[in-house]
C-alpha positions as a Markdown table, in Angstrom:
| # | Residue | x | y | z |
|---|---|---|---|---|
| 1 | Unk | 2.2 | 0.5 | 19.0 |
| 2 | Unk | 1.2 | 3.4 | 17.0 |
| 3 | Unk | -2.3 | 2.6 | 14.9 |
| 4 | Unk | -2.4 | 3.8 | 11.1 |
| 5 | Unk | -4.2 | 7.0 | 12.2 |
| 6 | Unk | -1.3 | 8.1 | 14.5 |
| 7 | Unk | 1.1 | 7.1 | 11.7 |
| 8 | Unk | -0.7 | 10.1 | 9.3 |
| 9 | Unk | -0.8 | 12.4 | 11.9 |
| 10 | Unk | 2.9 | 12.0 | 13.2 |
| 11 | Unk | 3.7 | 12.0 | 9.3 |
| 12 | Unk | 2.0 | 15.5 | 8.8 |
| 13 | Unk | 3.6 | 17.2 | 12.1 |
| 14 | Unk | 7.3 | 15.7 | 11.0 |
| 15 | Unk | 6.9 | 16.0 | 7.5 |
| 16 | Unk | 6.0 | 19.7 | 7.7 |
| 17 | Unk | 9.0 | 20.5 | 9.1 |
| 18 | Unk | 11.1 | 18.5 | 6.4 |
| 19 | Unk | 8.6 | 20.6 | 3.9 |
| 20 | Unk | 9.8 | 23.7 | 5.5 |
| 21 | Unk | 13.6 | 22.7 | 5.3 |
| 22 | Unk | 13.1 | 22.2 | 1.4 |
| 23 | Unk | 11.8 | 25.8 | 1.0 |
| 24 | Unk | 14.5 | 27.1 | 3.1 |
| 25 | Unk | 17.1 | 24.9 | 0.6 |
| 26 | Unk | 15.3 | 25.9 | -2.4 |
| 27 | Unk | 15.6 | 29.9 | -1.2 |
| 28 | Unk | 19.0 | 29.6 | 0.1 |
| 29 | Unk | 20.8 | 26.5 | -1.7 |
| 30 | Unk | 24.0 | 25.5 | 0.0 |
| 31 | Unk | 27.3 | 27.0 | -0.7 |
| 32 | Unk | 25.3 | 30.0 | -2.6 |
| 33 | Unk | 24.8 | 33.5 | -1.7 |
| 34 | Unk | 21.8 | 34.1 | 0.7 |
| 35 | Unk | 18.9 | 35.7 | -1.2 |
| 36 | Unk | 16.3 | 37.5 | 1.1 |
| 37 | Unk | 13.5 | 36.5 | -1.3 |
| 38 | Unk | 11.3 | 33.7 | -0.2 |
| 39 | Unk | 10.9 | 30.4 | -2.7 |
| 40 | Unk | 7.8 | 28.4 | -2.7 |
| 41 | Unk | 7.7 | 24.9 | -3.8 |
| 42 | Unk | 6.1 | 24.9 | -7.4 |
| 43 | Unk | 3.7 | 21.3 | -6.5 |
| 44 | Unk | 1.9 | 19.9 | -3.2 |
| 45 | Unk | 4.1 | 17.4 | -1.7 |
| 46 | Unk | 2.3 | 14.3 | -0.3 |
| 47 | Unk | 2.7 | 11.3 | 2.2 |
| 48 | Unk | 0.8 | 8.2 | 2.2 |
| 49 | Unk | 0.2 | 4.9 | 3.7 |
| 50 | Unk | 2.4 | 4.8 | 6.8 |
| 51 | Unk | 3.4 | 1.5 | 8.3 |
| 52 | Unk | 5.0 | 1.4 | 11.6 |
| 53 | Unk | 7.8 | -1.6 | 12.2 |
| 54 | Unk | 7.1 | -4.6 | 14.2 |
| 55 | Unk | 8.9 | -2.8 | 17.1 |
| 56 | Unk | 7.8 | 0.5 | 16.5 |
| 57 | Unk | 10.3 | 2.2 | 15.7 |
| 58 | Unk | 10.4 | 3.4 | 12.3 |
| 59 | Unk | 7.6 | 4.1 | 9.8 |
| 60 | Unk | 7.8 | 3.6 | 6.2 |
| 61 | Unk | 5.7 | 5.6 | 4.1 |
| 62 | Unk | 5.6 | 6.7 | 0.2 |
| 63 | Unk | 5.7 | 10.3 | -0.8 |
| 64 | Unk | 6.8 | 12.5 | -3.9 |
| 65 | Unk | 8.8 | 14.5 | -2.0 |
| 66 | Unk | 11.6 | 14.5 | -4.9 |
| 67 | Unk | 8.9 | 14.2 | -7.9 |
| 68 | Unk | 7.8 | 10.5 | -8.1 |
| 69 | Unk | 6.3 | 8.5 | -5.5 |
| 70 | Unk | 9.4 | 6.9 | -3.2 |
| 71 | Unk | 9.6 | 4.9 | -0.3 |
| 72 | Unk | 11.4 | 6.8 | 2.7 |
| 73 | Unk | 11.7 | 5.7 | 6.4 |
| 74 | Unk | 12.1 | 7.8 | 9.5 |
| 75 | Unk | 12.9 | 7.5 | 13.1 |
| 76 | Unk | 9.6 | 7.6 | 15.5 |
| 77 | Unk | 11.4 | 10.3 | 16.7 |
| 78 | Unk | 11.0 | 12.6 | 13.5 |
| 79 | Unk | 14.5 | 12.1 | 13.1 |
| 80 | Unk | 16.6 | 10.1 | 10.4 |
| 81 | Unk | 14.6 | 10.2 | 7.2 |
| 82 | Unk | 15.9 | 8.1 | 4.8 |
| 83 | Unk | 15.1 | 7.2 | 1.0 |
| 84 | Unk | 14.6 | 3.4 | 0.6 |
| 85 | Unk | 13.9 | 3.1 | -3.5 |
| 86 | Unk | 16.4 | 5.9 | -6.0 |
| 87 | Unk | 15.1 | 4.0 | -9.4 |
| 88 | Unk | 12.7 | 6.7 | -11.7 |
| 89 | Unk | 9.4 | 4.8 | -11.1 |
| 90 | Unk | 6.6 | 5.1 | -8.7 |
| 91 | Unk | 7.0 | 3.1 | -5.8 |
| 92 | Unk | 3.9 | 2.8 | -3.3 |
| 93 | Unk | 2.3 | 1.1 | -0.4 |
| 94 | Unk | 5.0 | -0.3 | 1.4 |
| 95 | Unk | 4.3 | -3.1 | 4.3 |
| 96 | Unk | 6.5 | -4.7 | 6.8 |
| 97 | Unk | 7.2 | -8.5 | 6.9 |
| 98 | Unk | 6.4 | -9.4 | 10.8 |
| 99 | Unk | 9.8 | -9.6 | 11.7 |
| 100 | Unk | 10.7 | -6.3 | 10.4 |
| 101 | Unk | 13.8 | -7.5 | 8.2 |
| 102 | Unk | 11.6 | -7.1 | 4.6 |
| 103 | Unk | 9.3 | -4.8 | 3.5 |
| 104 | Unk | 6.7 | -5.4 | 0.4 |
| 105 | Unk | 5.4 | -2.4 | -2.0 |
| 106 | Unk | 3.9 | -2.0 | -5.3 |
| 107 | Unk | 6.2 | -0.7 | -8.6 |
| 108 | Unk | 6.0 | 0.4 | -12.2 |
| 109 | Unk | 9.1 | 0.1 | -12.5 |
| 110 | Unk | 8.5 | -3.2 | -15.5 |
| 111 | Unk | 6.1 | -1.0 | -17.1 |
| 112 | Unk | 2.8 | -1.8 | -15.1 |
| 113 | Unk | 2.5 | -2.1 | -11.6 |
| 114 | Unk | 3.5 | -5.3 | -9.8 |
| 115 | Unk | 4.6 | -6.5 | -6.2 |
| 116 | Unk | 8.4 | -6.4 | -4.9 |
| 117 | Unk | 10.1 | -7.1 | -1.9 |
| 118 | Unk | 13.4 | -5.6 | -0.3 |
| 119 | Unk | 15.5 | -5.6 | 2.7 |
| 120 | Unk | 14.3 | -3.4 | 5.8 |
| 121 | Unk | 17.6 | -0.8 | 4.7 |
| 122 | Unk | 16.2 | -0.7 | 0.8 |
| 123 | Unk | 18.6 | -3.2 | -0.5 |
| 124 | Unk | 17.9 | -6.4 | -2.2 |
| 125 | Unk | 14.7 | -5.8 | -4.1 |
| 126 | Unk | 13.4 | -8.5 | -6.0 |
| 127 | Unk | 10.1 | -8.9 | -8.4 |
| 128 | Unk | 7.4 | -10.8 | -6.6 |
| 129 | Unk | 4.8 | -11.0 | -9.0 |
| 130 | Unk | 4.8 | -11.5 | -12.8 |
| 131 | Unk | 1.2 | -10.8 | -13.5 |
| 132 | Unk | 1.9 | -9.4 | -17.2 |
| 133 | Unk | -0.3 | -6.3 | -17.2 |
| 134 | Unk | -2.6 | -4.5 | -14.8 |
| 135 | Unk | -1.9 | -3.2 | -11.7 |
| 136 | Unk | -1.3 | -5.2 | -8.3 |
| 137 | Unk | -1.4 | -3.6 | -4.7 |
| 138 | Unk | -2.8 | -3.8 | -1.3 |
| 139 | Unk | -0.2 | -6.4 | -0.4 |
| 140 | Unk | 0.5 | -7.5 | 3.0 |
| 141 | Unk | 2.4 | -10.5 | 4.6 |
| 142 | Unk | 1.1 | -13.3 | 6.6 |
| 143 | Unk | 1.4 | -13.2 | 10.5 |
| 144 | Unk | 4.3 | -16.4 | 9.8 |
| 145 | Unk | 6.0 | -14.3 | 6.9 |
| 146 | Unk | 5.4 | -17.0 | 4.3 |
| 147 | Unk | 2.6 | -15.8 | 2.3 |
| 148 | Unk | 1.8 | -12.3 | 0.5 |
| 149 | Unk | -2.1 | -11.2 | 0.3 |
| 150 | Unk | -2.7 | -8.9 | -2.5 |
| 151 | Unk | -5.4 | -7.4 | -4.9 |
| 152 | Unk | -5.3 | -6.4 | -8.2 |
| 153 | Unk | -6.7 | -6.5 | -12.1 |
| 154 | Unk | -5.0 | -7.4 | -15.5 |
| 155 | Unk | -6.8 | -4.8 | -17.1 |
| 156 | Unk | -7.0 | -1.2 | -15.4 |
| 157 | Unk | -10.2 | -0.4 | -17.4 |
| 158 | Unk | -12.0 | -3.1 | -15.5 |
| 159 | Unk | -13.8 | -2.4 | -12.5 |
| 160 | Unk | -13.1 | -5.9 | -10.4 |
| 161 | Unk | -10.3 | -6.4 | -8.7 |
| 162 | Unk | -9.2 | -10.1 | -7.9 |
| 163 | Unk | -7.5 | -11.1 | -4.3 |
| 164 | Unk | -4.8 | -13.5 | -4.4 |
| 165 | Unk | -2.2 | -14.9 | -2.3 |
| 166 | Unk | 1.3 | -15.8 | -3.2 |
| 167 | Unk | 4.7 | -17.3 | -1.4 |
| 168 | Unk | 7.4 | -15.2 | -0.5 |
| 169 | Unk | 9.2 | -16.7 | -3.0 |
| 170 | Unk | 7.4 | -16.1 | -5.7 |
| 171 | Unk | 5.7 | -19.5 | -5.9 |
| 172 | Unk | 2.7 | -21.0 | -5.4 |
| 173 | Unk | 0.1 | -17.8 | -6.6 |
| 174 | Unk | -3.4 | -18.8 | -5.7 |
| 175 | Unk | -6.6 | -17.0 | -6.2 |
| 176 | Unk | -8.7 | -16.4 | -3.5 |
| 177 | Unk | -12.0 | -14.4 | -4.7 |
| 178 | Unk | -14.9 | -15.3 | -6.7 |
| 179 | Unk | -14.0 | -13.7 | -10.3 |
| 180 | Unk | -17.5 | -12.3 | -11.3 |
| 181 | Unk | -17.5 | -10.2 | -8.0 |
| 182 | Unk | -14.8 | -7.3 | -7.1 |
| 183 | Unk | -12.7 | -8.2 | -4.2 |
| 184 | Unk | -10.8 | -5.0 | -2.2 |
| 185 | Unk | -9.0 | -4.4 | 1.1 |
| 186 | Unk | -7.1 | -7.6 | 1.6 |
| 187 | Unk | -6.1 | -8.2 | 5.6 |
| 188 | Unk | -5.0 | -11.2 | 7.1 |
| 189 | Unk | -6.3 | -12.7 | 10.2 |
| 190 | Unk | -4.2 | -12.3 | 13.4 |
| 191 | Unk | -3.8 | -16.0 | 13.3 |
| 192 | Unk | -2.9 | -16.3 | 9.7 |
| 193 | Unk | -5.7 | -18.8 | 9.2 |
| 194 | Unk | -7.8 | -16.7 | 7.3 |
| 195 | Unk | -7.8 | -13.7 | 4.5 |
| 196 | Unk | -10.7 | -11.1 | 4.9 |
| 197 | Unk | -11.8 | -8.7 | 2.1 |
| 198 | Unk | -14.5 | -7.0 | 0.8 |
| 199 | Unk | -16.6 | -8.5 | -2.0 |
| 200 | Unk | -18.3 | -5.8 | -4.5 |
| 201 | Unk | -20.9 | -6.6 | -7.2 |
| 202 | Unk | -20.2 | -4.1 | -9.6 |
| 203 | Unk | -23.1 | -4.0 | -12.0 |
| 204 | Unk | -20.8 | -3.3 | -15.2 |
| 205 | Unk | -17.2 | -4.9 | -16.4 |
| 206 | Unk | -15.7 | -1.7 | -17.1 |
| 207 | Unk | -15.2 | 1.5 | -15.2 |
| 208 | Unk | -16.3 | 3.6 | -18.4 |
| 209 | Unk | -20.0 | 2.2 | -18.6 |
| 210 | Unk | -20.1 | 2.8 | -14.5 |
| 211 | Unk | -22.3 | 5.5 | -13.6 |
| 212 | Unk | -23.5 | 7.2 | -10.3 |
| 213 | Unk | -26.3 | 4.4 | -9.4 |
| 214 | Unk | -23.9 | 1.5 | -10.5 |
| 215 | Unk | -21.5 | 2.6 | -7.7 |
| 216 | Unk | -24.5 | 3.2 | -5.0 |
| 217 | Unk | -25.8 | 0.1 | -5.9 |
| 218 | Unk | -22.1 | -1.7 | -5.8 |
| 219 | Unk | -21.4 | -0.2 | -2.0 |
| 220 | Unk | -24.6 | -1.2 | -1.0 |
| 221 | Unk | -24.2 | -4.8 | -1.9 |
| 222 | Unk | -20.6 | -4.9 | -0.7 |
| 223 | Unk | -20.3 | -7.6 | 2.4 |
| 224 | Unk | -16.9 | -8.5 | 4.3 |
| 225 | Unk | -16.1 | -11.9 | 3.5 |
| 226 | Unk | -13.5 | -14.4 | 4.8 |
| 227 | Unk | -11.6 | -17.2 | 3.0 |
| 228 | Unk | -8.4 | -19.9 | 3.9 |
| 229 | Unk | -5.2 | -18.9 | 2.3 |
| 230 | Unk | -5.7 | -22.6 | 0.3 |
| 231 | Unk | -8.7 | -21.0 | -1.1 |
| 232 | Unk | -11.1 | -22.8 | 0.9 |
| 233 | Unk | -14.1 | -22.1 | 3.2 |
| 234 | Unk | -15.1 | -18.6 | 1.6 |
| 235 | Unk | -17.9 | -17.5 | 3.5 |
| 236 | Unk | -19.7 | -13.9 | 4.7 |
| 237 | Unk | -18.7 | -12.8 | 7.9 |
| 238 | Unk | -21.6 | -11.5 | 10.2 |
| 239 | Unk | -22.4 | -8.1 | 10.4 |
| 240 | Unk | -21.0 | -7.7 | 14.2 |
| 241 | Unk | -17.6 | -9.1 | 13.2 |
| 242 | Unk | -16.9 | -7.2 | 9.8 |
| 243 | Unk | -15.4 | -4.5 | 11.5 |
| 244 | Unk | -13.5 | -6.9 | 14.0 |
| 245 | Unk | -10.3 | -8.8 | 13.8 |
| 246 | Unk | -11.1 | -12.4 | 13.8 |
């Protein structure tokens, strides 16, 4: 399997070719008379959050290729670029289910950012969370495909995200993190028995009150912790294990 870094490099190479193609199409629209003048795109095209399918054959990612951030898939050999989401909202941070049949992602189609799932071909989009405001993101399926871990906050002005798990059917929402500290970057252990995330001691509740010294103090005090999906057993990870898979 190709790691995330290689996924980014793959996208940089392949999507550069697609960007060049868009420039050519802008200069010479299909069915129109050829023009000798070169045409440049008026905005920067970006590609984020690439994730390889479990079989390693397909890459899903987000891009503003067509304006707002949309989810696309592309084959490992660089062919078959295809859009998965066609609504006018922002769709971001896709991740595969372990069997490769579903994708979980964030979207603001409800007016704020919630979690959704869809089939791998883009059909059957279903709202997973109903958190009622703020933004919810960084989602991933458990290794058995039964739960989704994610982070977010009910008020975007606040510094402290929370980490939750929820069933793939939208039931069983459970808070895993301490609400007095920030919680970021939830990741499943390979065996699915625990969720690992960073606890960040932001000294101020609101971003507007955070200064450079506050940010430095928060980062200096952050610690990796592990917790079971039922919310029990919250404990810090030893420094030697903080960067390793459990």
